[in-house]
CSV table of N, CA and C in Angstrom, one decimal:
chain,number,residue,atom,x,y,z
A,1,MET,N,0.8,-1.2,0.0
A,1,MET,CA,0.0,0.0,0.0
A,1,MET,C,0.9,1.2,0.0
A,2,ASN,N,0.7,2.1,-1.0
A,2,ASN,CA,1.5,3.3,-1.1
A,2,ASN,C,0.8,4.4,-0.2
A,3,ILE,N,1.5,4.9,0.8
A,3,ILE,CA,0.8,5.8,1.8
A,3,ILE,C,0.8,7.2,1.3
A,4,LEU,N,2.0,7.7,0.9
A,4,LEU,CA,2.1,9.1,0.4
A,4,LEU,C,1.7,9.1,-1.1
A,5,ILE,N,0.7,9.9,-1.5
A,5,ILE,CA,0.3,10.0,-2.9
A,5,ILE,C,1.1,11.2,-3.5
A,6,LYS,N,0.9,12.4,-2.9
A,6,LYS,CA,1.6,13.6,-3.5
A,6,LYS,C,1.6,14.7,-2.5
A,7,PRO,N,2.6,15.6,-2.6
A,7,PRO,CA,2.5,16.8,-1.7
A,7,PRO,C,1.5,17.8,-2.3
A,8,ILE,N,0.8,18.5,-1.4
A,8,ILE,CA,-0.1,19.5,-1.8
A,8,ILE,C,0.6,20.9,-1.8
A,9,ILE,N,0.7,21.5,-2.9
A,9,ILE,CA,1.4,22.8,-3.0
A,9,ILE,C,0.3,23.8,-3.4
A,10,THR,N,-0.2,24.5,-2.4
A,10,THR,CA,-1.1,25.7,-2.6
A,10,THR,C,-0.5,26.9,-1.9
A,11,GLU,N,-1.2,28.0,-2.0
A,11,GLU,CA,-0.7,29.2,-1.3
A,11,GLU,C,-0.8,29.0,0.2
A,12,LYS,N,-1.9,28.4,0.7
A,12,LYS,CA,-2.0,28.1,2.2
A,12,LYS,C,-1.0,27.1,2.7
A,13,ALA,N,-0.8,26.1,1.9
A,13,ALA,CA,0.2,25.0,2.3
A,13,ALA,C,1.6,25.6,2.3
A,14,THR,N,2.0,26.4,1.3
A,14,THR,CA,3.3,27.0,1.2
A,14,THR,C,3.5,28.0,2.4
A,15,ALA,N,2.5,28.8,2.7
A,15,ALA,CA,2.7,29.7,3.8
A,15,ALA,C,2.8,28.9,5.2
A,16,ASP,N,2.1,27.8,5.3
A,16,ASP,CA,2.2,27.0,6.5
A,16,ASP,C,3.6,26.4,6.6
A,17,SER,N,4.2,26.0,5.5
A,17,SER,CA,5.5,25.4,5.6
A,17,SER,C,6.6,26.4,5.9
A,18,GLU,N,6.4,27.7,5.5
A,18,GLU,CA,7.3,28.7,5.8
A,18,GLU,C,7.2,29.2,7.2
A,19,LEU,N,6.0,29.4,7.7
A,19,LEU,CA,5.8,29.9,9.0
A,19,LEU,C,5.8,28.9,10.2
A,20,ARG,N,5.2,27.8,9.9
A,20,ARG,CA,5.0,26.8,11.0
A,20,ARG,C,5.8,25.5,10.8
A,21,ASN,N,6.5,25.4,9.7
A,21,ASN,CA,7.3,24.2,9.4
A,21,ASN,C,6.4,22.9,9.3
A,22,CYS,N,5.2,23.2,8.7
A,22,CYS,CA,4.2,22.1,8.5
A,22,CYS,C,4.0,21.9,7.0
A,23,TYR,N,4.0,20.6,6.6
A,23,TYR,CA,3.9,20.3,5.2
A,23,TYR,C,2.6,19.4,5.0
A,24,THR,N,1.9,19.7,3.9
A,24,THR,CA,0.7,19.0,3.6
A,24,THR,C,0.9,18.0,2.5
A,25,PHE,N,0.3,16.8,2.7
A,25,PHE,CA,0.4,15.7,1.7
A,25,PHE,C,-1.0,15.1,1.5
A,26,SER,N,-1.2,14.6,0.3
A,26,SER,CA,-2.4,13.8,0.0
A,26,SER,C,-2.0,12.3,0.3
A,27,VAL,N,-2.7,11.6,1.1
A,27,VAL,CA,-2.4,10.3,1.5
A,27,VAL,C,-3.5,9.3,1.2
A,28,ASN,N,-3.1,8.0,1.4
A,28,ASN,CA,-4.1,7.0,1.2
A,28,ASN,C,-5.2,7.1,2.3
A,29,THR,N,-6.5,6.8,1.9
A,29,THR,CA,-7.6,7.0,2.8
A,29,THR,C,-7.6,6.0,3.9
A,30,LYS,N,-6.9,4.9,3.8
A,30,LYS,CA,-6.8,3.9,4.9
A,30,LYS,C,-5.6,4.0,5.8
A,31,ALA,N,-4.7,5.0,5.5
A,31,ALA,CA,-3.5,5.1,6.3
A,31,ALA,C,-3.8,5.8,7.6
A,32,ASN,N,-3.1,5.4,8.7
A,32,ASN,CA,-3.3,6.1,10.0
A,32,ASN,C,-2.1,7.0,10.2
A,33,LYS,N,-2.1,7.7,11.4
A,33,LYS,CA,-1.1,8.7,11.7
A,33,LYS,C,0.3,8.0,11.8
A,34,VAL,N,0.4,6.9,12.4
A,34,VAL,CA,1.7,6.2,12.6
A,34,VAL,C,2.3,5.8,11.3
A,35,GLU,N,1.5,5.3,10.4
A,35,GLU,CA,2.0,4.9,9.1
A,35,GLU,C,2.4,6.1,8.3
A,36,ILE,N,1.7,7.2,8.4
A,36,ILE,CA,2.1,8.5,7.7
A,36,ILE,C,3.4,9.0,8.2
A,37,LYS,N,3.6,9.0,9.5
A,37,LYS,CA,4.8,9.5,10.1
A,37,LYS,C,6.0,8.7,9.6
A,38,LYS,N,5.9,7.3,9.6
A,38,LYS,CA,7.0,6.5,9.2
A,38,LYS,C,7.3,6.7,7.7
A,39,ALA,N,6.2,6.9,6.9
A,39,ALA,CA,6.4,7.1,5.4
A,39,ALA,C,7.1,8.4,5.1
A,40,VAL,N,6.8,9.5,5.8
A,40,VAL,CA,7.4,10.8,5.6
A,40,VAL,C,8.9,10.7,6.1
A,41,GLU,N,9.1,10.1,7.2
A,41,GLU,CA,10.5,10.0,7.7
A,41,GLU,C,11.4,9.2,6.8
A,42,ALA,N,10.8,8.1,6.2
A,42,ALA,CA,11.6,7.2,5.3
A,42,ALA,C,11.8,7.9,3.9
A,43,ALA,N,10.8,8.6,3.4
A,43,ALA,CA,10.9,9.3,2.1
A,43,ALA,C,11.8,10.5,2.1
A,44,TYR,N,11.8,11.3,3.1
A,44,TYR,CA,12.5,12.6,3.1
A,44,TYR,C,13.6,12.6,4.1
A,45,GLY,N,13.8,11.6,5.0
A,45,GLY,CA,14.9,11.6,5.9
A,45,GLY,C,14.8,12.8,7.0
A,46,VAL,N,13.6,13.0,7.5
A,46,VAL,CA,13.4,14.1,8.5
A,46,VAL,C,12.8,13.4,9.7
A,47,SER,N,12.7,14.2,10.8
A,47,SER,CA,12.0,13.7,12.0
A,47,SER,C,10.7,14.4,12.2
A,48,VAL,N,9.6,13.7,12.4
A,48,VAL,CA,8.3,14.3,12.4
A,48,VAL,C,7.9,14.4,13.9
A,49,GLU,N,7.3,15.6,14.2
A,49,GLU,CA,6.8,15.8,15.6
A,49,GLU,C,5.4,15.4,15.7
A,50,LYS,N,4.6,15.9,14.8
A,50,LYS,CA,3.1,15.8,14.9
A,50,LYS,C,2.5,15.5,13.5
A,51,VAL,N,1.4,14.7,13.5
A,51,VAL,CA,0.7,14.4,12.3
A,51,VAL,C,-0.8,14.7,12.5
A,52,ARG,N,-1.4,15.5,11.7
A,52,ARG,CA,-2.8,15.8,11.8
A,52,ARG,C,-3.5,15.4,10.5
A,53,THR,N,-4.6,14.7,10.5
A,53,THR,CA,-5.3,14.2,9.3
A,53,THR,C,-6.6,14.9,9.1
A,54,ILE,N,-7.0,15.0,7.8
A,54,ILE,CA,-8.3,15.5,7.5
A,54,ILE,C,-8.9,14.6,6.4
A,55,ASN,N,-10.2,14.2,6.7
A,55,ASN,CA,-10.9,13.5,5.6
A,55,ASN,C,-11.8,14.5,4.9
A,56,VAL,N,-11.6,14.7,3.6
A,56,VAL,CA,-12.3,15.6,2.8
A,56,VAL,C,-13.4,14.9,2.1
A,57,ARG,N,-14.7,15.3,2.4
A,57,ARG,CA,-15.8,14.6,1.8
A,57,ARG,C,-15.9,14.8,0.3
A,58,PRO,N,-16.6,14.0,-0.5
A,58,PRO,CA,-16.8,14.2,-1.9
A,58,PRO,C,-17.8,15.3,-2.1
A,59,ASP,N,-17.5,16.2,-3.1
A,59,ASP,CA,-18.5,17.2,-3.5
A,59,ASP,C,-19.5,16.6,-4.5
A,60,ARG,N,-20.7,16.8,-4.3
A,60,ARG,CA,-21.8,16.4,-5.2
A,60,ARG,C,-22.3,17.6,-6.0
A,61,SER,N,-22.6,17.3,-7.3
A,61,SER,CA,-23.1,18.4,-8.2
A,61,SER,C,-24.2,17.9,-9.1
A,62,THR,N,-25.1,18.8,-9.4
A,62,THR,CA,-26.2,18.4,-10.4
A,62,THR,C,-26.2,19.5,-11.5
A,63,LYS,N,-26.2,19.0,-12.7
A,63,LYS,CA,-26.3,19.9,-13.9
A,63,LYS,C,-27.6,19.6,-14.6
A,64,HIS,N,-28.2,20.7,-15.1
A,64,HIS,CA,-29.4,20.6,-15.9
A,64,HIS,C,-29.0,20.8,-17.3
A,65,THR,N,-29.0,19.8,-18.2
A,65,THR,CA,-28.6,19.9,-19.6
A,65,THR,C,-29.8,19.6,-20.5
A,66,LYS,N,-29.5,19.7,-21.8
A,66,LYS,CA,-30.6,19.4,-22.8
A,66,LYS,C,-31.0,17.9,-22.7
A,67,THR,N,-30.1,17.0,-22.3
A,67,THR,CA,-30.5,15.6,-22.3
A,67,THR,C,-31.0,15.2,-20.9
A,68,GLY,N,-31.1,16.1,-20.0
A,68,GLY,CA,-31.7,15.8,-18.7
A,68,GLY,C,-30.8,16.2,-17.5
A,69,ILE,N,-31.0,15.7,-16.4
A,69,ILE,CA,-30.3,16.0,-15.2
A,69,ILE,C,-29.1,15.1,-15.1
A,70,GLN,N,-27.9,15.7,-14.9
A,70,GLN,CA,-26.7,14.9,-14.8
A,70,GLN,C,-26.1,15.0,-13.4
A,71,ASN,N,-26.0,13.9,-12.7
A,71,ASN,CA,-25.4,13.9,-11.3
A,71,ASN,C,-24.0,13.5,-11.4
A,72,GLY,N,-23.2,14.1,-10.5
A,72,GLY,CA,-21.7,13.7,-10.4
A,72,GLY,C,-21.2,14.0,-9.0
A,73,LYS,N,-20.0,13.4,-8.8
A,73,LYS,CA,-19.3,13.7,-7.5
A,73,LYS,C,-17.8,13.5,-7.7
A,74,THR,N,-17.1,14.2,-6.8
A,74,THR,CA,-15.6,14.1,-6.8
A,74,THR,C,-15.3,12.9,-5.9
A,75,ASN,N,-14.0,12.6,-5.9
A,75,ASN,CA,-13.5,11.5,-5.0
A,75,ASN,C,-13.3,12.0,-3.6
A,76,ALA,N,-13.4,11.1,-2.6
A,76,ALA,CA,-13.1,11.5,-1.2
A,76,ALA,C,-11.6,11.4,-1.1
A,77,VAL,N,-11.0,12.4,-0.4
A,77,VAL,CA,-9.5,12.5,-0.3
A,77,VAL,C,-9.2,12.6,1.2
A,78,LYS,N,-8.0,12.1,1.6
A,78,LYS,CA,-7.5,12.3,2.9
A,78,LYS,C,-6.2,13.1,2.8
A,79,LYS,N,-6.1,14.1,3.7
A,79,LYS,CA,-4.9,15.0,3.7
A,79,LYS,C,-4.2,14.8,5.0
A,80,ALA,N,-2.9,14.9,5.0
A,80,ALA,CA,-2.1,14.9,6.3
A,80,ALA,C,-1.3,16.1,6.4
A,81,ILE,N,-1.3,16.8,7.5
A,81,ILE,CA,-0.5,17.9,7.8
A,81,ILE,C,0.6,17.5,8.8
A,82,VAL,N,1.8,17.5,8.3
A,82,VAL,CA,2.9,16.9,9.1
A,82,VAL,C,3.8,18.1,9.6
A,83,GLN,N,4.0,18.1,10.9
A,83,GLN,CA,4.9,19.1,11.5
A,83,GLN,C,6.2,18.5,11.8
A,84,LEU,N,7.3,19.2,11.3
A,84,LEU,CA,8.6,18.6,11.5
A,84,LEU,C,9.3,19.2,12.7
A,85,ALA,N,10.3,18.6,13.2
A,85,ALA,CA,11.1,19.1,14.3
A,85,ALA,C,11.8,20.4,13.9
A,86,GLU,N,12.2,21.2,14.8
A,86,GLU,CA,12.8,22.5,14.5
A,86,GLU,C,14.2,22.3,13.8
A,87,GLY,N,14.4,23.0,12.8
A,87,GLY,CA,15.7,22.9,12.0
A,87,GLY,C,15.5,21.9,10.9
A,88,GLU,N,14.5,21.1,10.8
A,88,GLU,CA,14.3,20.2,9.7
A,88,GLU,C,13.5,20.9,8.6
A,89,MET,N,13.7,20.4,7.4
A,89,MET,CA,13.1,21.1,6.2
A,89,MET,C,12.9,20.1,5.1
A,90,ILE,N,11.9,20.2,4.3
A,90,ILE,CA,11.7,19.3,3.1
A,90,ILE,C,11.7,20.2,1.9
A,91,ASP,N,12.5,19.9,0.9
A,91,ASP,CA,12.6,20.7,-0.3
A,91,ASP,C,11.7,20.0,-1.4
A,92,LEU,N,10.5,20.4,-1.5
A,92,LEU,CA,9.5,19.8,-2.4
A,92,LEU,C,9.8,20.1,-3.9
A,93,TYR,N,10.6,21.1,-4.2
A,93,TYR,CA,10.8,21.6,-5.5
A,93,TYR,C,12.1,21.0,-6.1
A,94,SER,N,12.8,20.2,-5.4
A,94,SER,CA,14.1,19.7,-5.9
A,94,SER,C,14.0,18.7,-7.0
A,95,ASN,N,12.8,17.9,-7.1
A,95,ASN,CA,12.7,16.9,-8.1
A,95,ASN,C,12.0,17.4,-9.4
A,96,MET,N,11.7,18.7,-9.5
A,96,MET,CA,11.0,19.2,-10.7
A,96,MET,C,12.0,19.5,-11.8
């Protein structure tokens, strides 16, 4: 099971990483905090102090078209906000 899917790079996540040393990742929906902590430490070689998780519900939408009503929804996602120890840092832009 692949735990870390991708880092989330938005304005809010970038500001959080600069000010609070917290990084946001999209993770597997079945992963727990201990597995996420071990995966981040193994992938980036840093020490993790705290892990917070967020389950984001799917958004549902309805469109009225010529052919009728179209229903749709997005996928459910789990996010993890990982706080690193002081002095630690992850360079997310090095692999681009």
